[in-house]
Coordinates of C-alpha atoms and ligand atoms in Angstrom, one line a residue:
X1 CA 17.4 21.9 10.0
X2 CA 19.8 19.2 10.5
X3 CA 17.8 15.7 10.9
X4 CA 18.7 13.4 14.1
X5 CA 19.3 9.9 12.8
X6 CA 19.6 6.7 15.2
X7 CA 20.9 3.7 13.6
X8 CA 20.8 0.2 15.5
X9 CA 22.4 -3.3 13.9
X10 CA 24.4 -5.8 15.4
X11 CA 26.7 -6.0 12.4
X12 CA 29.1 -3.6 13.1
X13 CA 29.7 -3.8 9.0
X14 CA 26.2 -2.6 8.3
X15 CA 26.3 0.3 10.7
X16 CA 29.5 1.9 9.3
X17 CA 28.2 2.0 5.9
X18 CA 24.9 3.4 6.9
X19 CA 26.8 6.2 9.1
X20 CA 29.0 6.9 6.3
X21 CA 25.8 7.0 3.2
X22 CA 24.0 9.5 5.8
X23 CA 26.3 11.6 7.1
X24 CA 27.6 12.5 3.6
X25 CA 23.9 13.5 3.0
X26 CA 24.6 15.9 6.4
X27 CA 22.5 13.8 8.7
X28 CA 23.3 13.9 12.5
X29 CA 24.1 10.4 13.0
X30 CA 23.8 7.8 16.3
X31 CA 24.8 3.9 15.9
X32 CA 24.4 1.2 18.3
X33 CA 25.0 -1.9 17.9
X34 CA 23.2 -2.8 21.3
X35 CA 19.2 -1.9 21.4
X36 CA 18.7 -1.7 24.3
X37 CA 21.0 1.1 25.2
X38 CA 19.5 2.7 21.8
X39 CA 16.4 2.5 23.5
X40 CA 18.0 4.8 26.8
X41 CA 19.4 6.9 24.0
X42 CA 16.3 7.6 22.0
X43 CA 14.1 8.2 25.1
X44 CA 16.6 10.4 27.1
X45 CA 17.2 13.1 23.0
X46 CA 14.9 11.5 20.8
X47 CA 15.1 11.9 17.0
X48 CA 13.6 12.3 14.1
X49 CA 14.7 8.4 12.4
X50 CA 15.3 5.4 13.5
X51 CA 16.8 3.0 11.4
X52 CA 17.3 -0.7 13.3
X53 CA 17.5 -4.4 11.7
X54 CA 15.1 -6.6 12.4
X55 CA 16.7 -9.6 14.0
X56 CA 19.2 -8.6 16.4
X57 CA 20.0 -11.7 19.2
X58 CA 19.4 -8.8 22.2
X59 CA 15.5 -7.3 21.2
X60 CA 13.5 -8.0 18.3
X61 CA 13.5 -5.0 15.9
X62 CA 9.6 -4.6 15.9
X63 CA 10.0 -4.7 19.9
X64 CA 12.0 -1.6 19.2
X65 CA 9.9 -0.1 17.0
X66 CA 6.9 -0.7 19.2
X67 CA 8.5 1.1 22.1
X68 CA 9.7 4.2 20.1
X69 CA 6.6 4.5 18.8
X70 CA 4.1 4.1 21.9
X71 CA 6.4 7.0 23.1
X72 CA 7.4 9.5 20.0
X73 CA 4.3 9.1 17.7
X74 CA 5.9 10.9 15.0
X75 CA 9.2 9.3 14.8
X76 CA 9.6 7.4 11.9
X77 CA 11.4 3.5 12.0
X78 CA 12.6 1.7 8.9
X79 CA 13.4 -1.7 9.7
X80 CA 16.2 -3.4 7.7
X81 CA 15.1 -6.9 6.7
X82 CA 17.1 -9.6 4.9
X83 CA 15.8 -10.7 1.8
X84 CA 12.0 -12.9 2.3
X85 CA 12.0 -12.6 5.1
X86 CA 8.2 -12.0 4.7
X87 CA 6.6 -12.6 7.9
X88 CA 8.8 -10.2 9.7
X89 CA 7.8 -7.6 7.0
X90 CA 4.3 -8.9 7.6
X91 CA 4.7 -8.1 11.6
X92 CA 6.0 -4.8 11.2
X93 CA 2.9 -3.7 8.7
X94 CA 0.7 -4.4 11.7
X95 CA 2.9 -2.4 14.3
X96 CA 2.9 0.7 11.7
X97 CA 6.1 0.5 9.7
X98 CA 6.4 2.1 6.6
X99 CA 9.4 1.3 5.5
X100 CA 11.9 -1.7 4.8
X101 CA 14.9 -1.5 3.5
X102 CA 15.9 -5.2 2.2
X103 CA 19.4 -5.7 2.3
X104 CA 21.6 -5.5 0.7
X105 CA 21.3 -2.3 0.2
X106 CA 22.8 0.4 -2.5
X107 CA 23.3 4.3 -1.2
X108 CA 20.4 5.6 -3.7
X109 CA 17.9 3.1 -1.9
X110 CA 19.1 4.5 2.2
X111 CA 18.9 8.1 0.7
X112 CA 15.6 7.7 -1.1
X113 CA 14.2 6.2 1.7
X114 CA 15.4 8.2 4.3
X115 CA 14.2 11.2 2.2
X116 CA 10.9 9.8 2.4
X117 CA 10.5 8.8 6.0
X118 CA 11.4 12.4 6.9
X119 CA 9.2 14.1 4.6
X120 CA 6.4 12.1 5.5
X121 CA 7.0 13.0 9.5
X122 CA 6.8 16.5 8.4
X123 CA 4.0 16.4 6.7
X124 CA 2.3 14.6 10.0
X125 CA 3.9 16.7 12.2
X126 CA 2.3 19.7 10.0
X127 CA -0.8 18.1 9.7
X128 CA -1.2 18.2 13.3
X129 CA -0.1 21.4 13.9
X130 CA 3.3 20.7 15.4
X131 CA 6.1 22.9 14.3
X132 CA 9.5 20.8 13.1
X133 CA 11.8 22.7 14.0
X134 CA 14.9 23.0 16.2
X135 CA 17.3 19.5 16.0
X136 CA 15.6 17.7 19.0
X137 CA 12.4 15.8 18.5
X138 CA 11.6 16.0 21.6
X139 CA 8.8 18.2 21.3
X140 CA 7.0 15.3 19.8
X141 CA 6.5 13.1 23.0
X142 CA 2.6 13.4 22.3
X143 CA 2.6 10.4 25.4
X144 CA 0.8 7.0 25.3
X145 CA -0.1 4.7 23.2
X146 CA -3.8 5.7 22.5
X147 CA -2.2 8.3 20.3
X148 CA -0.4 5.6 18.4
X149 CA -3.0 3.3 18.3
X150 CA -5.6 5.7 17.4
X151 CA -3.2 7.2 14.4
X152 CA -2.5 3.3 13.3
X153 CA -6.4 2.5 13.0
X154 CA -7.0 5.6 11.0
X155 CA -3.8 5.4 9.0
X156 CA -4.4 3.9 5.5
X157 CA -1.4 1.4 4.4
X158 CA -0.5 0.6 1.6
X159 CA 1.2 -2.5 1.8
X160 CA 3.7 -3.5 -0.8
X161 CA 7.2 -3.9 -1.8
X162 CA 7.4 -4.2 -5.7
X163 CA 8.8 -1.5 -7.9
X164 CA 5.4 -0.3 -9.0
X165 CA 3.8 0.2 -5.7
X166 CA 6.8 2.0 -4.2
X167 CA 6.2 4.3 -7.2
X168 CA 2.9 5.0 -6.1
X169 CA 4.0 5.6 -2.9
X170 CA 6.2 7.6 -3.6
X171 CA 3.8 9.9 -6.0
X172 CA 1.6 10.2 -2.6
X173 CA 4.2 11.5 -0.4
X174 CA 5.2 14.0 -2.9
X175 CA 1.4 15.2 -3.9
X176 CA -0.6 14.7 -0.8
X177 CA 0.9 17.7 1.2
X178 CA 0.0 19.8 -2.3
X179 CA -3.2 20.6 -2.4
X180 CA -4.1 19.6 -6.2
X181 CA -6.6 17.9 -7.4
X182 CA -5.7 13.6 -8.4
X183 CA -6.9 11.2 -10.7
X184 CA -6.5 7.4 -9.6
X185 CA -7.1 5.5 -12.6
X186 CA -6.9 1.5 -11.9
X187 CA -9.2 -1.5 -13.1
X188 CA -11.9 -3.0 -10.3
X189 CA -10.4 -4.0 -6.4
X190 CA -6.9 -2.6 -7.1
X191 CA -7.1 -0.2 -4.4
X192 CA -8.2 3.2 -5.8
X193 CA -9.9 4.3 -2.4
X194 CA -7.4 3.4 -0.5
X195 CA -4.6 5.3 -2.2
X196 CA -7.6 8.2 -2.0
X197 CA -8.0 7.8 1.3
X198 CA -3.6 7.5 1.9
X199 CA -3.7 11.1 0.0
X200 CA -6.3 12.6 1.9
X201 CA -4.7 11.2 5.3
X202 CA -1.1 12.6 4.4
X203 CA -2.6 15.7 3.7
X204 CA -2.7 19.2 5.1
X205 CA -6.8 18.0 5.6
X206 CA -5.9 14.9 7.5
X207 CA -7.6 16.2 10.1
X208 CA -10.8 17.2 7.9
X209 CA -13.1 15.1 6.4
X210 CA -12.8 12.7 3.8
X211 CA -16.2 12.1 1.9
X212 CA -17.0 9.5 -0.9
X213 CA -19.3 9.6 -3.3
X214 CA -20.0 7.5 -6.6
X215 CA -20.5 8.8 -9.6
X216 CA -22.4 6.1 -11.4
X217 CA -24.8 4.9 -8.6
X218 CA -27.4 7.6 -8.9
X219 CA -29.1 9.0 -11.8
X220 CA -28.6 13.3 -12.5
X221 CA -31.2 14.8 -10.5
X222 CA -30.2 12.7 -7.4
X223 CA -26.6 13.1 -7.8
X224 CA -27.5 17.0 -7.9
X225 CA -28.8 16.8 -5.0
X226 CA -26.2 14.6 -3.3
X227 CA -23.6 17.1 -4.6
X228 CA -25.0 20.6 -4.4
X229 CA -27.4 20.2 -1.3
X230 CA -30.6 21.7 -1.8
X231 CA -32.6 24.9 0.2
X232 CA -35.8 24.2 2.0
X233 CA -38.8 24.0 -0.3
X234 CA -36.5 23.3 -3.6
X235 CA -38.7 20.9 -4.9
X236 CA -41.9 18.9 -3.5
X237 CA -40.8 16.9 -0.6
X238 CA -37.6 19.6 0.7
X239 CA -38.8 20.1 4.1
X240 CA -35.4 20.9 5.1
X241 CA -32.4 22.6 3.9
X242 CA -29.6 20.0 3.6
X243 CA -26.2 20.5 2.9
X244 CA -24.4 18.8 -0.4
X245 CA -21.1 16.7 -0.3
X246 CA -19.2 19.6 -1.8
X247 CA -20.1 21.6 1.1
X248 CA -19.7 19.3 3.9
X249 CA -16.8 18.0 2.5
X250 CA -15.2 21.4 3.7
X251 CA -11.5 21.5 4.8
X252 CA -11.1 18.1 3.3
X253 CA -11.4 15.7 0.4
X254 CA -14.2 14.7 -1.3
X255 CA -13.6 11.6 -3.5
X256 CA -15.7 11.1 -6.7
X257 CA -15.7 7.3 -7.3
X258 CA -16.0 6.6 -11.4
X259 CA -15.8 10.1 -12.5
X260 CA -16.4 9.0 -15.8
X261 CA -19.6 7.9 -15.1
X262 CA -20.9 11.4 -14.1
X263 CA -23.5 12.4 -16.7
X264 CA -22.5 15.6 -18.8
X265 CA -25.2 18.4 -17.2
X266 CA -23.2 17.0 -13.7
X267 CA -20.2 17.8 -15.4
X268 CA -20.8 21.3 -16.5
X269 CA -21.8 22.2 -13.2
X270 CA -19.0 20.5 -11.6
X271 CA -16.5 22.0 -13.1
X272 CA -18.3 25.5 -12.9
X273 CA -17.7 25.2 -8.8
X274 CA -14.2 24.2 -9.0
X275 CA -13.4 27.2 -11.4
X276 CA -15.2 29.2 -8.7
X277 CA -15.3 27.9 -5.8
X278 CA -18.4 28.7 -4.6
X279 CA -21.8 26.8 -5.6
X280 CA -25.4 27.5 -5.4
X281 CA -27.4 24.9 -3.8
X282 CA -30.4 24.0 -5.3
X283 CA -33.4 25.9 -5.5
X284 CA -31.3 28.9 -4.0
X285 CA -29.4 32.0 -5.1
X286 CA -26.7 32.4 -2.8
X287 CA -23.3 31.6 -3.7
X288 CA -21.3 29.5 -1.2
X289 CA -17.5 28.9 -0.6
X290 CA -16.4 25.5 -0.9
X291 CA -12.6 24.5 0.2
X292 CA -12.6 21.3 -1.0
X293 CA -9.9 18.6 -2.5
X294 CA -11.1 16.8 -5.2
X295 CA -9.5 13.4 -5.8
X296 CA -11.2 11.0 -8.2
X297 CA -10.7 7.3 -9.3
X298 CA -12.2 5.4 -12.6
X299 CA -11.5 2.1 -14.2
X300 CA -12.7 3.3 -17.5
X301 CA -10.3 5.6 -19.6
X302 CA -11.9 8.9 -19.2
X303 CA -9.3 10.0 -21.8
X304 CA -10.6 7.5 -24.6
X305 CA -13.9 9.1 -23.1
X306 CA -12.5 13.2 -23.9
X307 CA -11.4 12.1 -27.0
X308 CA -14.3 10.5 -27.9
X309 CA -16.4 14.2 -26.7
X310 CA -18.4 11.6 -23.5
X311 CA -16.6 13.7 -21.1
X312 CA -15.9 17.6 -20.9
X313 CA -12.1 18.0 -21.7
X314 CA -11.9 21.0 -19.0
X315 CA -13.2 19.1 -16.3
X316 CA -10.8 16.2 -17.4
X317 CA -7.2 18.9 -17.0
X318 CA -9.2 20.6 -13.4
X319 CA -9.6 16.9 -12.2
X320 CA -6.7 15.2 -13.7
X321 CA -3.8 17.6 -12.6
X322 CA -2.1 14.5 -11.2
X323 CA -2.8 10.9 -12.3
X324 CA -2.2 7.9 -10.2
X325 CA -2.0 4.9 -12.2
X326 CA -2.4 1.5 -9.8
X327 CA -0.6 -1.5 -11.4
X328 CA -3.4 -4.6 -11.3
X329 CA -2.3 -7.5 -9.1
X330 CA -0.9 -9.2 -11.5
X331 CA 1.8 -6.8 -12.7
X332 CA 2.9 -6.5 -9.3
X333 CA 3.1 -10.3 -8.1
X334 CA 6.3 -9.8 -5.5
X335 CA 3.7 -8.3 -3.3
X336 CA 0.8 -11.3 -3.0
X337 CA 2.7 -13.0 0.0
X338 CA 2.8 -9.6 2.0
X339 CA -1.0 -8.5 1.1
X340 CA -1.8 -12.3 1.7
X341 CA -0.7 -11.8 5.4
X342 CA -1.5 -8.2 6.2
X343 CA -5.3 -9.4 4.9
X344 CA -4.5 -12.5 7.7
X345 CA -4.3 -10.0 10.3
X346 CA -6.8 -7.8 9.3
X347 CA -9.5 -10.4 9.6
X348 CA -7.8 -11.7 12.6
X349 CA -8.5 -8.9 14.2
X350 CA -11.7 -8.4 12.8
X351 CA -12.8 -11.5 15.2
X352 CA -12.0 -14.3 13.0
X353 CA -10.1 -17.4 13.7
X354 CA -6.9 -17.3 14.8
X355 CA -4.8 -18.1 11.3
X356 CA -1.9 -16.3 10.8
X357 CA 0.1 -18.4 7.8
X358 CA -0.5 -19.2 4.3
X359 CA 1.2 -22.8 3.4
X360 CA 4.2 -22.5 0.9
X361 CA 1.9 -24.5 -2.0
X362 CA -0.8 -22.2 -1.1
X363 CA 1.2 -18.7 -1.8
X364 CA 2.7 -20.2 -4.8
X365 CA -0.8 -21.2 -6.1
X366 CA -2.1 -17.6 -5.2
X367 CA 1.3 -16.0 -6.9
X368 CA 0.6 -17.5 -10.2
X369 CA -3.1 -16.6 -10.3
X370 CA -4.1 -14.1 -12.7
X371 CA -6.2 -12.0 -10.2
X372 CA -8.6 -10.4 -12.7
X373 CA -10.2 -8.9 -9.3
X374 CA -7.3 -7.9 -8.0
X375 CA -6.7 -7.5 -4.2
X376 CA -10.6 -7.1 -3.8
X377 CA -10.4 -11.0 -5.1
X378 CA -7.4 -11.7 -2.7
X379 CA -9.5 -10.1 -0.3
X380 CA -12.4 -12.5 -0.7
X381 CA -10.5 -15.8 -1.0
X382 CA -9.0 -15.5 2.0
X383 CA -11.7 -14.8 3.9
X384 CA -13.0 -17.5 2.3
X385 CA -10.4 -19.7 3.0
X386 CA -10.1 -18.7 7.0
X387 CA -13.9 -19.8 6.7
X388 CA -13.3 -23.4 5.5
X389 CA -9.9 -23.6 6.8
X390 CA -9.8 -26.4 9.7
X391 CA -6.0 -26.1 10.7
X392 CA -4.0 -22.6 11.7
X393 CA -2.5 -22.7 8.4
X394 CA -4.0 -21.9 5.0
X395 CA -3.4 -24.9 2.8
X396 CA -4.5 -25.4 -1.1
X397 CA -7.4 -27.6 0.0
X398 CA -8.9 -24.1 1.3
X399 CA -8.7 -22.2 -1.7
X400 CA -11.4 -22.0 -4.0
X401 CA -11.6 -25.2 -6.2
X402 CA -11.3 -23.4 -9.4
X403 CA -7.7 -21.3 -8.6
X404 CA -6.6 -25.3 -7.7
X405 CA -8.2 -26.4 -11.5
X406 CA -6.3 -23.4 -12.6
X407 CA -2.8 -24.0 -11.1
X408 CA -3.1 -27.7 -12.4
X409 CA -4.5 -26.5 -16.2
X410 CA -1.2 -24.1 -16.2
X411 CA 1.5 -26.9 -16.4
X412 CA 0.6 -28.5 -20.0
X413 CA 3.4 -31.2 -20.9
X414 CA 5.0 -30.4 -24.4
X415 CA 3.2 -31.6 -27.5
X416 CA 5.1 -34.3 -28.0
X417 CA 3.5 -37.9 -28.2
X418 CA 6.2 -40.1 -26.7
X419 CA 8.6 -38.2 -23.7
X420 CA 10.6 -40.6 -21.2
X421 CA 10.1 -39.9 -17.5
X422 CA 13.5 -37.9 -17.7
X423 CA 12.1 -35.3 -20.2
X424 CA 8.6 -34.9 -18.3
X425 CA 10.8 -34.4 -15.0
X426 CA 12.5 -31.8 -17.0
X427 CA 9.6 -30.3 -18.4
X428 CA 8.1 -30.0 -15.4
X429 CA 11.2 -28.3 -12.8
X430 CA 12.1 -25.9 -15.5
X431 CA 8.1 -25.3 -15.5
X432 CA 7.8 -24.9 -11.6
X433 CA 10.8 -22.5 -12.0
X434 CA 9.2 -19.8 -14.4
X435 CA 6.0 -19.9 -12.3
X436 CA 8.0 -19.5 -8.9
X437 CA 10.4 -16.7 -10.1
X438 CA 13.3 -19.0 -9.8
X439 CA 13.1 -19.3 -6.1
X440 CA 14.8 -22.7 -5.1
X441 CA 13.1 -23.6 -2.0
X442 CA 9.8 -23.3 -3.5
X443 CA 10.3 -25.0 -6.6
X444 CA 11.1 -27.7 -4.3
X445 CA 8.7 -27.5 -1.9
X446 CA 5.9 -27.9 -4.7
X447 CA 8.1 -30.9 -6.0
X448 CA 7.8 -32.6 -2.5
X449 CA 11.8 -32.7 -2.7
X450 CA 14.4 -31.2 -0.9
X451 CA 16.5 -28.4 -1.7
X452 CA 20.3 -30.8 -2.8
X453 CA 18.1 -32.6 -5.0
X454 CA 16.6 -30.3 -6.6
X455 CA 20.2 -28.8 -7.3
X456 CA 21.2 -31.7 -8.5
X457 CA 18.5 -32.2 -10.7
X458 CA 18.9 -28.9 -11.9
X459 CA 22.6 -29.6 -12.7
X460 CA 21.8 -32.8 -14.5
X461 CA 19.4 -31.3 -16.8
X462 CA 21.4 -28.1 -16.8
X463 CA 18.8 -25.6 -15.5
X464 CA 19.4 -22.7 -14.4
Ligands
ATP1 N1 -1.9 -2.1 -1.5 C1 -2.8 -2.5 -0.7 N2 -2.5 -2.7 0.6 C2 -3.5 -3.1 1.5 N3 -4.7 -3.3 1.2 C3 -5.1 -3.0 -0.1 C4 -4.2 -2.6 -1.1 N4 -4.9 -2.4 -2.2 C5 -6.1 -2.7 -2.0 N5 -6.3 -3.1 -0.7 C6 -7.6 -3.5 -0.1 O1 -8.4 -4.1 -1.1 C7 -9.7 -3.7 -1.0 C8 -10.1 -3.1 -2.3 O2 -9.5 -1.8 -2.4 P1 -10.3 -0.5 -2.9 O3 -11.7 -0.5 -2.4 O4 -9.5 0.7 -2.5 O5 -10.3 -0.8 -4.5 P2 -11.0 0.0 -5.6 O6 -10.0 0.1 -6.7 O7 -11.6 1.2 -5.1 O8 -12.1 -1.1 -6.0 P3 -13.4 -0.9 -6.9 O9 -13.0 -0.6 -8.3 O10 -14.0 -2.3 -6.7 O11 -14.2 0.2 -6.2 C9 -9.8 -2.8 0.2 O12 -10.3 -3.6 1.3 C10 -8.4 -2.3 0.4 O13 -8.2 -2.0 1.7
MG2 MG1 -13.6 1.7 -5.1

């Protein structure tokens, strides 16, 4: 099946290399350099992908995408976006991008990407029981935006752009549609459920339900219970059948939150159903069928834990056929500003103030914060911070006092006991510079300086 590609950017430049990366790969390709009679184009054939820039001077990108997606659910957009230009990103997480492709741009990145995007559309299209065939997409007109905005609710995202977290998105698209069984292994708040919950909702179970249940919370007898169900009159105080997790979970996943908390007799008998597939419910005799995804997250190493003999080595290679491993915040800085915003929004829209921007001193503070909580902690400063903040725009002074002490504590002059101004003001740029990734503007925004005199600074001391 040949895939129907439309490609919209006002730089002619950019749309000829994009026609010629993807029609070498055998794409049928459409370029416009006008959206708007893209738009007329997409409605009257549709297509599988649309590829369109963000800033064009005729229609916003995310207008664009807005529109094609209110009317073909299931086609996919990736938006081109220069480099930081962050709060576009930002916009285009809330309308239900996926993708961005910064430019510029190399061939591998357009293929990969474009590999992705389609795969992921099949999968959907799969999931709900649309058949992808033929070259038009038409067939896909599922009208209205309810569908789109019901889909976006539901729809997990995983917002990011660094290396790491495209990896791990990447590992989803390629595993969810498989129906093996995945171990997300991750310290506290780095977002273990909701790459669980990403898997289960790019599934073939999408539409089945997704069940969570943790491990450590309840002690062997209850967890029995929780897990296995139990028949009427099992034990003093069963008035009533009920039906256990691995049961009702049927059709779709059931997520075991710190596995390696589950005590051993849980394990044995855990491991017995997956071999099986059936269980026995408690206090009965009947074997039952389970169908039934297991995907499971820790923050401990359950291998130490094997090793060790804590935790049954069989369970650990049923459960652990594929291992997710989630960077912590720190290792994956780049994304901050974009998780920063897309939080923004979230509690925006949750009924909170109306504050949609984080002050350039404030980002950089948050960038060079270690985040042992990771974005649970991001999570719960901001909200924080949108509770004490008293203008539209998150400054430092909203922050929690100790990430300020921190900030301040990092820069430590040298251990020298005489330095002339010069050698401090050295000290210190070349400081700001590490701590801001080398990025210019912000170096000089924390400086309270503009850009040219940072440069020349920079020259003088020969930084850089
Ligand atoms: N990449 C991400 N993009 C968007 N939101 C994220 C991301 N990672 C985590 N979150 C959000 O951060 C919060 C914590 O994530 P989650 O509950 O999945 O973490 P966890 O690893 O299960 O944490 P814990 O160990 O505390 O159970 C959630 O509100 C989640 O939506
Ligand atoms: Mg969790």
């Amino acid at each position: 099946m040949t895939s129907y590609i439309v490609i919209i950017d006002d730089e002619t430049i950019t749309l000829k290399q994009l026609r010629r990366i993807l029609e070498k790969e055998g794409y049928q390709v459409a370029a416009f350099s006008n959206p708007q009679r893209a738009l007329k184009h997409i409605e009257a054939s549709s297509c599988h992908l649309v590829i369109s820039d963000v800033r064009m001077p005729t229609m916003d990108g995310l207008d664009l995408m807005t529109r094609v997606k209110a009317r073909f659910p299931t086609t996919e957009v990736i938006l081109i976006t220069g480099y930081a230009s962050i709060d576009g990103a930002v916009e285009a997480t809330r309308e239900g991008a996926y993708y961005y492709l910064e430019k510029p741009f190399t061939p591998d990145q357009v293929r990969d990407l474009v590999k992705q995007a389609l795969i992921l559309r099949h999968t959907r299209e799969a999931a709900n029981g649309n058949s992808a065939s033929g070259n038009s997409a038409s067939g896909n007109s599922v009208s209205g935006d309810s569908v789109f905005g019901e889909r976006d609710s539901q729809t997990p995202v995983i917002i990011g752009e660094s290396s790491k977290i495209r990896e791990v998105v990447s590992i989803i698209r390629q595993i969810a549609p498989t129906d093996c069984n995945v171990m997300i292994t991750g310290d506290s708040g780095s977002g273990k459920e909701l790459v669980a919950s990403a898997i289960h909702a790019a599934s073939k179970r999408a539409n089945g339900p997704f069940m969570a249940f943790n491990c450590g919370a309840l002690n062997e007898t209850l967890i029995d219970n929780e897990l296995f169900g139990h028949e009427k009159g099992a034990f003093t105080g069963a008035e009533t059948r009920s039906t256990g997790l691995l049961e009702a979970a049927a059709g779709g996943t059931l997520f075991l939150d710190e596995i390696g908390e589950m005590p051993n007799s849980m394990q044995v008998k855990l491991l017995r159903v997956l071999q099986e597939r059936e269980l026995i419910r408690v206090g009965g005799s009947r074997p039952i069928p389970i169908d039934v995804r297991i995907v499971s997250a820790t923050a401990v190493d359950v291998k130490a834990a094997v090793n060790g003999g804590a935790f049954r080595k069989d369970l650990y290679f049923r459960i652990n056929v594929v291992n997710i491993k989630l960077p912590g915040l720190s290792e994956r800085k780049k994304d901050i500003p974009l998780l920063a915003y897309h939080i923004l929004s979230r509690l925006k829209r949750r009924g909170g103030k109306n504050i949609s921007a984080v002050s350039q001193k404030a980002i950089s503070l948050l960038i060079n914060y270690a985040f042992p909580g990771n974005v649970r902690e991001l999570e719960n400063i901001l909200e924080r911070a949108v509770a004490v903040c008293s203008a539209d725009v998150i400054r430092v002074c909203d922050l929690p006092p100790d990430l300020i002490e921190f900030e301040l504590q990092a820069y430590k002059p040298p251990d020298e006991q005489f330095m002339t101004l010069a050698e401090l003001e050295q000290d210190y740029i070349s400081h700001l510079l590490k701590i801001t990734g080398g990025v210019r503007n912000k170096t000089a925004d924390i400086l309270g300086i503009d850009r040219a005199s940072l440069w020349r600074k920079m020259k003088k001391y020969k930084l850089g």
